[in-house]
PDB file of C-alpha atoms in Angstrom:
ATOM      1  CA  PRO A   1      29.071  23.276   1.123  1.00  0.00           C
ATOM      2  CA  PRO A   2      26.437  25.353  -0.015  1.00  0.00           C
ATOM      3  CA  HIS A   3      23.812  22.887  -0.553  1.00  0.00           C
ATOM      4  CA  LEU A   4      23.648  22.426   3.256  1.00  0.00           C
ATOM      5  CA  SER A   5      24.556  25.909   4.152  1.00  0.00           C
ATOM      6  CA  PRO A   6      21.600  28.178   6.104  1.00  0.00           C
ATOM      7  CA  TRP A   7      22.480  31.383   5.056  1.00  0.00           C
ATOM      8  CA  VAL A   8      22.305  30.237   0.798  1.00  0.00           C
ATOM      9  CA  GLU A   9      18.576  29.480  -0.865  1.00  0.00           C
ATOM     10  CA  ASP A  10      18.124  26.211  -1.316  1.00  0.00           C
ATOM     11  CA  LYS A  11      15.452  26.979  -4.211  1.00  0.00           C
ATOM     12  CA  GLU A  12      17.944  29.717  -5.922  1.00  0.00           C
ATOM     13  CA  GLU A  13      20.590  26.392  -5.816  1.00  0.00           C
ATOM     14  CA  GLY A  14      17.838  24.167  -7.262  1.00  0.00           C
ATOM     15  CA  TYR A  15      18.312  21.490  -4.705  1.00  0.00           C
ATOM     16  CA  VAL A  16      16.667  21.260  -2.029  1.00  0.00           C
ATOM     17  CA  PRO A  17      17.710  18.722   0.827  1.00  0.00           C
ATOM     18  CA  LYS A  18      15.687  16.422   2.190  1.00  0.00           C
ATOM     19  CA  TYR A  19      15.706  16.953   5.540  1.00  0.00           C
ATOM     20  CA  ALA A  20      15.491  20.812   4.774  1.00  0.00           C
ATOM     21  CA  ALA A  21      11.873  19.581   2.624  1.00  0.00           C
ATOM     22  CA  GLU A  22      10.445  17.573   4.925  1.00  0.00           C
ATOM     23  CA  VAL A  23      11.797  20.426   7.992  1.00  0.00           C
ATOM     24  CA  GLU A  24       9.676  22.912   5.412  1.00  0.00           C
ATOM     25  CA  LYS A  25       6.647  20.517   5.243  1.00  0.00           C
ATOM     26  CA  MET A  26       6.213  20.554   8.853  1.00  0.00           C
ATOM     27  CA  LYS A  27       6.497  24.165   9.343  1.00  0.00           C
ATOM     28  CA  ASN A  28       2.921  24.717   7.094  1.00  0.00           C
ATOM     29  CA  GLY A  29       1.201  21.897   8.720  1.00  0.00           C
ATOM     30  CA  GLU A  30       1.925  19.314   5.256  1.00  0.00           C
ATOM     31  CA  LEU A  31       3.040  16.071   7.151  1.00  0.00           C
ATOM     32  CA  ILE A  32       0.452  16.188  10.121  1.00  0.00           C
ATOM     33  CA  GLU A  33      -2.590  17.143   7.634  1.00  0.00           C
ATOM     34  CA  ASN A  34      -1.458  14.065   5.358  1.00  0.00           C
ATOM     35  CA  ALA A  35      -0.863  11.635   8.890  1.00  0.00           C
ATOM     36  CA  VAL A  36      -4.539  12.334  10.411  1.00  0.00           C
ATOM     37  CA  ALA A  37      -5.951  11.914   6.860  1.00  0.00           C
ATOM     38  CA  ALA A  38      -4.510   8.722   6.656  1.00  0.00           C
ATOM     39  CA  ILE A  39      -5.689   7.023  10.371  1.00  0.00           C
ATOM     40  CA  GLU A  40      -9.334   8.901   9.682  1.00  0.00           C
ATOM     41  CA  ASN A  41      -9.280   6.372   6.175  1.00  0.00           C
ATOM     42  CA  GLU A  42      -8.052   3.334   8.252  1.00  0.00           C
ATOM     43  CA  ILE A  43     -10.973   3.948  10.717  1.00  0.00           C
ATOM     44  CA  THR A  44     -13.554   4.579   8.225  1.00  0.00           C
ATOM     45  CA  ALA A  45     -12.133   1.317   6.083  1.00  0.00           C
ATOM     46  CA  ASP A  46     -12.553  -0.942   9.769  1.00  0.00           C
ATOM     47  CA  SER A  47     -16.229   0.536  10.083  1.00  0.00           C
ATOM     48  CA  GLU A  48     -17.335   0.366   6.322  1.00  0.00           C
ATOM     49  CA  GLY A  49     -15.440  -3.534   6.331  1.00  0.00           C
ATOM     50  CA  ASP A  50     -18.155  -4.742   9.070  1.00  0.00           C
ATOM     51  CA  ASP A  51     -21.679  -4.305   6.964  1.00  0.00           C
ATOM     52  CA  TYR A  52     -23.294  -7.419   4.778  1.00  0.00           C
ATOM     53  CA  SER A  53     -25.481  -7.427   1.867  1.00  0.00           C
ATOM     54  CA  SER A  54     -28.450  -9.742   0.843  1.00  0.00           C
ATOM     55  CA  ASP A  55     -26.500 -10.964  -2.129  1.00  0.00           C
ATOM     56  CA  GLY A  56     -24.951 -14.309  -0.770  1.00  0.00           C
ATOM     57  CA  GLY A  57     -24.123 -12.963   2.569  1.00  0.00           C
ATOM     58  CA  LEU A  58     -20.766 -10.814   0.640  1.00  0.00           C
ATOM     59  CA  PRO A  59     -20.015  -7.966   2.668  1.00  0.00           C
ATOM     60  CA  SER A  60     -20.905  -4.763   1.318  1.00  0.00           C
ATOM     61  CA  ASN A  61     -17.779  -3.356  -0.056  1.00  0.00           C
ATOM     62  CA  VAL A  62     -16.838  -6.439  -1.637  1.00  0.00           C
ATOM     63  CA  VAL A  63     -20.291  -6.750  -3.825  1.00  0.00           C
ATOM     64  CA  LYS A  64     -19.418  -2.560  -4.451  1.00  0.00           C
ATOM     65  CA  LYS A  65     -15.417  -3.413  -6.008  1.00  0.00           C
ATOM     66  CA  ASP A  66     -17.198  -5.712  -8.343  1.00  0.00           C
ATOM     67  CA  GLN A  67     -20.020  -3.075  -9.371  1.00  0.00           C
ATOM     68  CA  ARG A  68     -17.584  -0.753 -10.198  1.00  0.00           C
ATOM     69  CA  GLU A  69     -14.570  -2.759 -11.494  1.00  0.00           C
ATOM     70  CA  ASP A  70     -17.309  -3.751 -14.710  1.00  0.00           C
ATOM     71  CA  MET A  71     -18.146  -0.109 -14.224  1.00  0.00           C
ATOM     72  CA  VAL A  72     -14.576   0.912 -14.640  1.00  0.00           C
ATOM     73  CA  GLU A  73     -14.011  -1.807 -17.424  1.00  0.00           C
ATOM     74  CA  SER A  74     -17.037  -0.245 -19.642  1.00  0.00           C
ATOM     75  CA  ARG A  75     -15.911   3.340 -19.274  1.00  0.00           C
ATOM     76  CA  SER A  76     -11.949   2.941 -19.243  1.00  0.00           C
ATOM     77  CA  GLU A  77     -12.714   1.013 -23.076  1.00  0.00           C
ATOM     78  CA  SER A  78     -14.268   4.430 -24.790  1.00  0.00           C
ATOM     79  CA  SER A  79     -12.352   6.630 -22.343  1.00  0.00           C
ATOM     80  CA  GLU A  80      -8.665   5.177 -23.862  1.00  0.00           C
ATOM     81  CA  GLU A  81      -9.471   5.697 -27.593  1.00  0.00           C
ATOM     82  CA  GLU A  82      -9.798   9.221 -26.406  1.00  0.00           C
ATOM     83  CA  GLU A  83      -7.355   9.371 -24.133  1.00  0.00           C
ATOM     84  CA  GLU A  84      -4.632   8.533 -26.927  1.00  0.00           C
ATOM     85  CA  ASP A  85      -5.957  11.616 -29.374  1.00  0.00           C
ATOM     86  CA  GLU A  86      -5.514  13.531 -27.025  1.00  0.00           C
ATOM     87  CA  ASP A  87      -2.425  12.979 -25.662  1.00  0.00           C
ATOM     88  CA  ASP A  88      -1.080  13.108 -29.133  1.00  0.00           C
ATOM     89  CA  GLN A  89      -2.466  16.125 -30.343  1.00  0.00           C
ATOM     90  CA  HIS A  90      -0.876  17.933 -27.221  1.00  0.00           C
ATOM     91  CA  GLU A  91       2.207  15.786 -27.594  1.00  0.00           C
ATOM     92  CA  LYS A  92       2.601  17.264 -31.329  1.00  0.00           C
ATOM     93  CA  GLU A  93       1.728  20.467 -29.922  1.00  0.00           C
ATOM     94  CA  LEU A  94       4.719  20.413 -27.517  1.00  0.00           C
ATOM     95  CA  GLN A  95       6.948  19.970 -29.588  1.00  0.00           C
ATOM     96  CA  ARG A  96       5.593  22.425 -32.297  1.00  0.00           C
ATOM     97  CA  LYS A  97       6.119  25.336 -29.398  1.00  0.00           C
ATOM     98  CA  GLN A  98       9.436  23.769 -28.471  1.00  0.00           C
ATOM     99  CA  LEU A  99      10.576  23.892 -32.535  1.00  0.00           C
ATOM    100  CA  GLU A 100       9.477  27.321 -32.368  1.00  0.00           C
ATOM    101  CA  ASP A 101      10.868  28.509 -29.090  1.00  0.00           C
ATOM    102  CA  ASP A 102      14.759  26.404 -30.739  1.00  0.00           C
ATOM    103  CA  GLU A 103      13.949  28.732 -33.531  1.00  0.00           C
ATOM    104  CA  ALA A 104      13.456  31.784 -31.877  1.00  0.00           C
ATOM    105  CA  LYS A 105      16.723  31.349 -29.967  1.00  0.00           C
ATOM    106  CA  GLN A 106      19.181  30.987 -32.860  1.00  0.00           C
ATOM    107  CA  LEU A 107      17.736  33.366 -34.089  1.00  0.00           C
ATOM    108  CA  ALA A 108      18.342  36.773 -31.238  1.00  0.00           C
ATOM    109  CA  LYS A 109      21.392  34.888 -30.840  1.00  0.00           C
ATOM    110  CA  ALA A 110      22.688  34.898 -34.478  1.00  0.00           C
ATOM    111  CA  LEU A 111      21.589  39.027 -34.075  1.00  0.00           C
ATOM    112  CA  MET A 112      23.748  39.295 -31.508  1.00  0.00           C
ATOM    113  CA  SER A 113      26.982  41.711 -31.283  1.00  0.00           C
ATOM    114  CA  LYS A 114      29.846  39.717 -31.345  1.00  0.00           C
ATOM    115  CA  LYS A 115      30.324  41.090 -27.099  1.00  0.00           C
ATOM    116  CA  ALA A 116      26.586  40.124 -26.314  1.00  0.00           C
ATOM    117  CA  ALA A 117      27.234  36.286 -28.485  1.00  0.00           C
ATOM    118  CA  ARG A 118      30.395  36.143 -26.300  1.00  0.00           C
ATOM    119  CA  LEU A 119      28.640  37.348 -22.328  1.00  0.00           C
ATOM    120  CA  TYR A 120      25.287  35.393 -23.611  1.00  0.00           C
ATOM    121  CA  GLY A 121      27.692  31.341 -24.253  1.00  0.00           C
ATOM    122  CA  ARG A 122      29.173  32.407 -20.778  1.00  0.00           C
ATOM    123  CA  MET A 123      26.659  32.766 -18.576  1.00  0.00           C
ATOM    124  CA  GLN A 124      25.089  29.949 -20.861  1.00  0.00           C
ATOM    125  CA  HIS A 125      27.962  27.680 -19.526  1.00  0.00           C
ATOM    126  CA  GLY A 126      27.491  29.145 -15.982  1.00  0.00           C
ATOM    127  CA  ILE A 127      24.014  28.412 -15.483  1.00  0.00           C
ATOM    128  CA  ALA A 128      24.922  23.974 -17.332  1.00  0.00           C
ATOM    129  CA  GLN A 129      27.716  24.065 -14.366  1.00  0.00           C
ATOM    130  CA  LYS A 130      25.440  25.011 -11.744  1.00  0.00           C
ATOM    131  CA  GLN A 131      22.853  22.229 -13.313  1.00  0.00           C
ATOM    132  CA  ALA A 132      25.225  19.636 -13.671  1.00  0.00           C
ATOM    133  CA  LYS A 133      26.239  19.990  -9.958  1.00  0.00           C
ATOM    134  CA  VAL A 134      22.635  20.487  -9.211  1.00  0.00           C
ATOM    135  CA  ASP A 135      21.773  17.298 -10.849  1.00  0.00           C
ATOM    136  CA  ASN A 136      25.291  15.621  -9.095  1.00  0.00           C
ATOM    137  CA  LEU A 137      23.327  15.846  -5.896  1.00  0.00           C
ATOM    138  CA  HIS A 138      20.512  14.656  -7.222  1.00  0.00           C
ATOM    139  CA  LYS A 139      21.952  11.253  -8.124  1.00  0.00           C
ATOM    140  CA  LYS A 140      24.395  11.598  -5.179  1.00  0.00           C
ATOM    141  CA  ARG A 141      20.721  11.106  -2.876  1.00  0.00           C
ATOM    142  CA  ARG A 142      18.822   8.735  -5.441  1.00  0.00           C
ATOM    143  CA  GLU A 143      22.434   6.391  -4.674  1.00  0.00           C
ATOM    144  CA  ILE A 144      22.450   6.698  -0.694  1.00  0.00           C
ATOM    145  CA  GLU A 145      18.088   5.978  -0.909  1.00  0.00           C
ATOM    146  CA  SER A 146      19.151   3.084  -2.451  1.00  0.00           C
ATOM    147  CA  THR A 147      21.435   1.711  -0.317  1.00  0.00           C
ATOM    148  CA  ARG A 148      19.631   2.076   2.409  1.00  0.00           C
ATOM    149  CA  GLU A 149      16.982   0.252   1.019  1.00  0.00           C
ATOM    150  CA  LYS A 150      19.394  -2.657  -0.029  1.00  0.00           C
ATOM    151  CA  LYS A 151      21.695  -3.019   3.162  1.00  0.00           C
ATOM    152  CA  ASP A 152      18.795  -2.973   5.835  1.00  0.00           C
ATOM    153  CA  GLY A 153      19.105   0.374   6.224  1.00  0.00           C
ATOM    154  CA  LYS A 154      22.774   1.212   7.256  1.00  0.00           C
ATOM    155  CA  SER A 155      25.168   3.748   5.245  1.00  0.00           C
ATOM    156  CA  MET A 156      27.906   2.417   3.777  1.00  0.00           C
ATOM    157  CA  GLN A 157      30.234   4.414   5.472  1.00  0.00           C
ATOM    158  CA  LYS A 158      28.994   2.185   8.705  1.00  0.00           C
ATOM    159  CA  LEU A 159      29.018  -0.923   6.254  1.00  0.00           C
ATOM    160  CA  LYS A 160      33.004  -0.398   5.922  1.00  0.00           C
ATOM    161  CA  VAL A 161      33.473  -0.222   9.435  1.00  0.00           C
ATOM    162  CA  GLU A 162      32.218  -3.351  10.154  1.00  0.00           C
ATOM    163  CA  ARG A 163      34.123  -5.204   6.964  1.00  0.00           C
ATOM    164  CA  LEU A 164      37.136  -3.467   8.593  1.00  0.00           C
ATOM    165  CA  LYS A 165      36.523  -4.334  11.861  1.00  0.00           C
ATOM    166  CA  LYS A 166      35.936  -8.016  10.559  1.00  0.00           C
ATOM    167  CA  GLU A 167      38.707  -8.144   8.365  1.00  0.00           C
ATOM    168  CA  ARG A 168      41.427  -6.984  11.165  1.00  0.00           C
ATOM    169  CA  LYS A 169      39.586  -9.674  13.484  1.00  0.00           C
ATOM    170  CA  ASP A 170      40.510 -11.987  11.104  1.00  0.00           C
ATOM    171  CA  VAL A 171      43.988 -11.419  10.647  1.00  0.00           C
ATOM    172  CA  GLU A 172      44.443 -11.622  14.540  1.00  0.00           C
ATOM    173  CA  ASP A 173      42.951 -14.965  14.213  1.00  0.00           C
ATOM    174  CA  MET A 174      45.372 -16.531  11.389  1.00  0.00           C
ATOM    175  CA  TYR A 175      48.236 -14.648  13.986  1.00  0.00           C
ATOM    176  CA  VAL A 176      47.013 -16.357  17.003  1.00  0.00           C
ATOM    177  CA  GLU A 177      47.023 -19.391  15.535  1.00  0.00           C
ATOM    178  CA  THR A 178      50.707 -18.733  14.920  1.00  0.00           C
ATOM    179  CA  GLY A 179      51.685 -18.216  18.746  1.00  0.00           C
ATOM    180  CA  GLY A 180      52.406 -14.467  18.014  1.00  0.00           C
ATOM    181  CA  SER A 181      49.977 -11.255  18.943  1.00  0.00           C
ATOM    182  CA  MET A 182      49.593  -8.212  16.880  1.00  0.00           C
ATOM    183  CA  LYS A 183      49.365  -6.355  19.604  1.00  0.00           C
ATOM    184  CA  LYS A 184      51.769  -4.107  20.582  1.00  0.00           C
ATOM    185  CA  LYS A 185      54.049  -4.803  24.184  1.00  0.00           C
ATOM    186  CA  ARG A 186      55.401  -2.854  25.981  1.00  0.00           C
ATOM    187  CA  ARG A 187      59.409  -2.800  26.636  1.00  0.00           C
ATOM    188  CA  LYS A 188      61.509  -2.713  29.039  1.00  0.00           C
ATOM    189  CA  ASN A 189      64.629  -0.264  27.991  1.00  0.00           C
TER     190      ASN A 189
END
């Protein structure tokens, strides 16, 4: 399939397979840097946890957390209203720009010749089909990841094989109880 082909540019197609994204990150060194940073954070957190303050024998990081929480609460109360106002303004501006863009597209399409309009329609149809394929691939990836999490990391194919083996074993057990066997017998000619 094209989304797994090494000769197809993933970014042009609009879908980058998970493994290809991980390989690209490793090439860029991002995964290694993230792992080193996480280890460094753990080491610094362990070394900071041993300090005790003079405030009742509590660790200093607990006292600092309490102070930080008080400061954050006081800041958050006043800044929440400002953030809501900014978000509303930003949202209105985005809606206005979207409306202007839609109107400009409609006007441009109305001024096109019949031939150009049909060509434009075909192009938009092709783009929509390509986007539908990409959306389908993303949907399949989400479904696979969710089933892997639910089923102890086993793929759907492996679960199906296990289910079929169990069913086969149950049928064999039923035949054994009747005195017969499901195994093929050699005929003597």
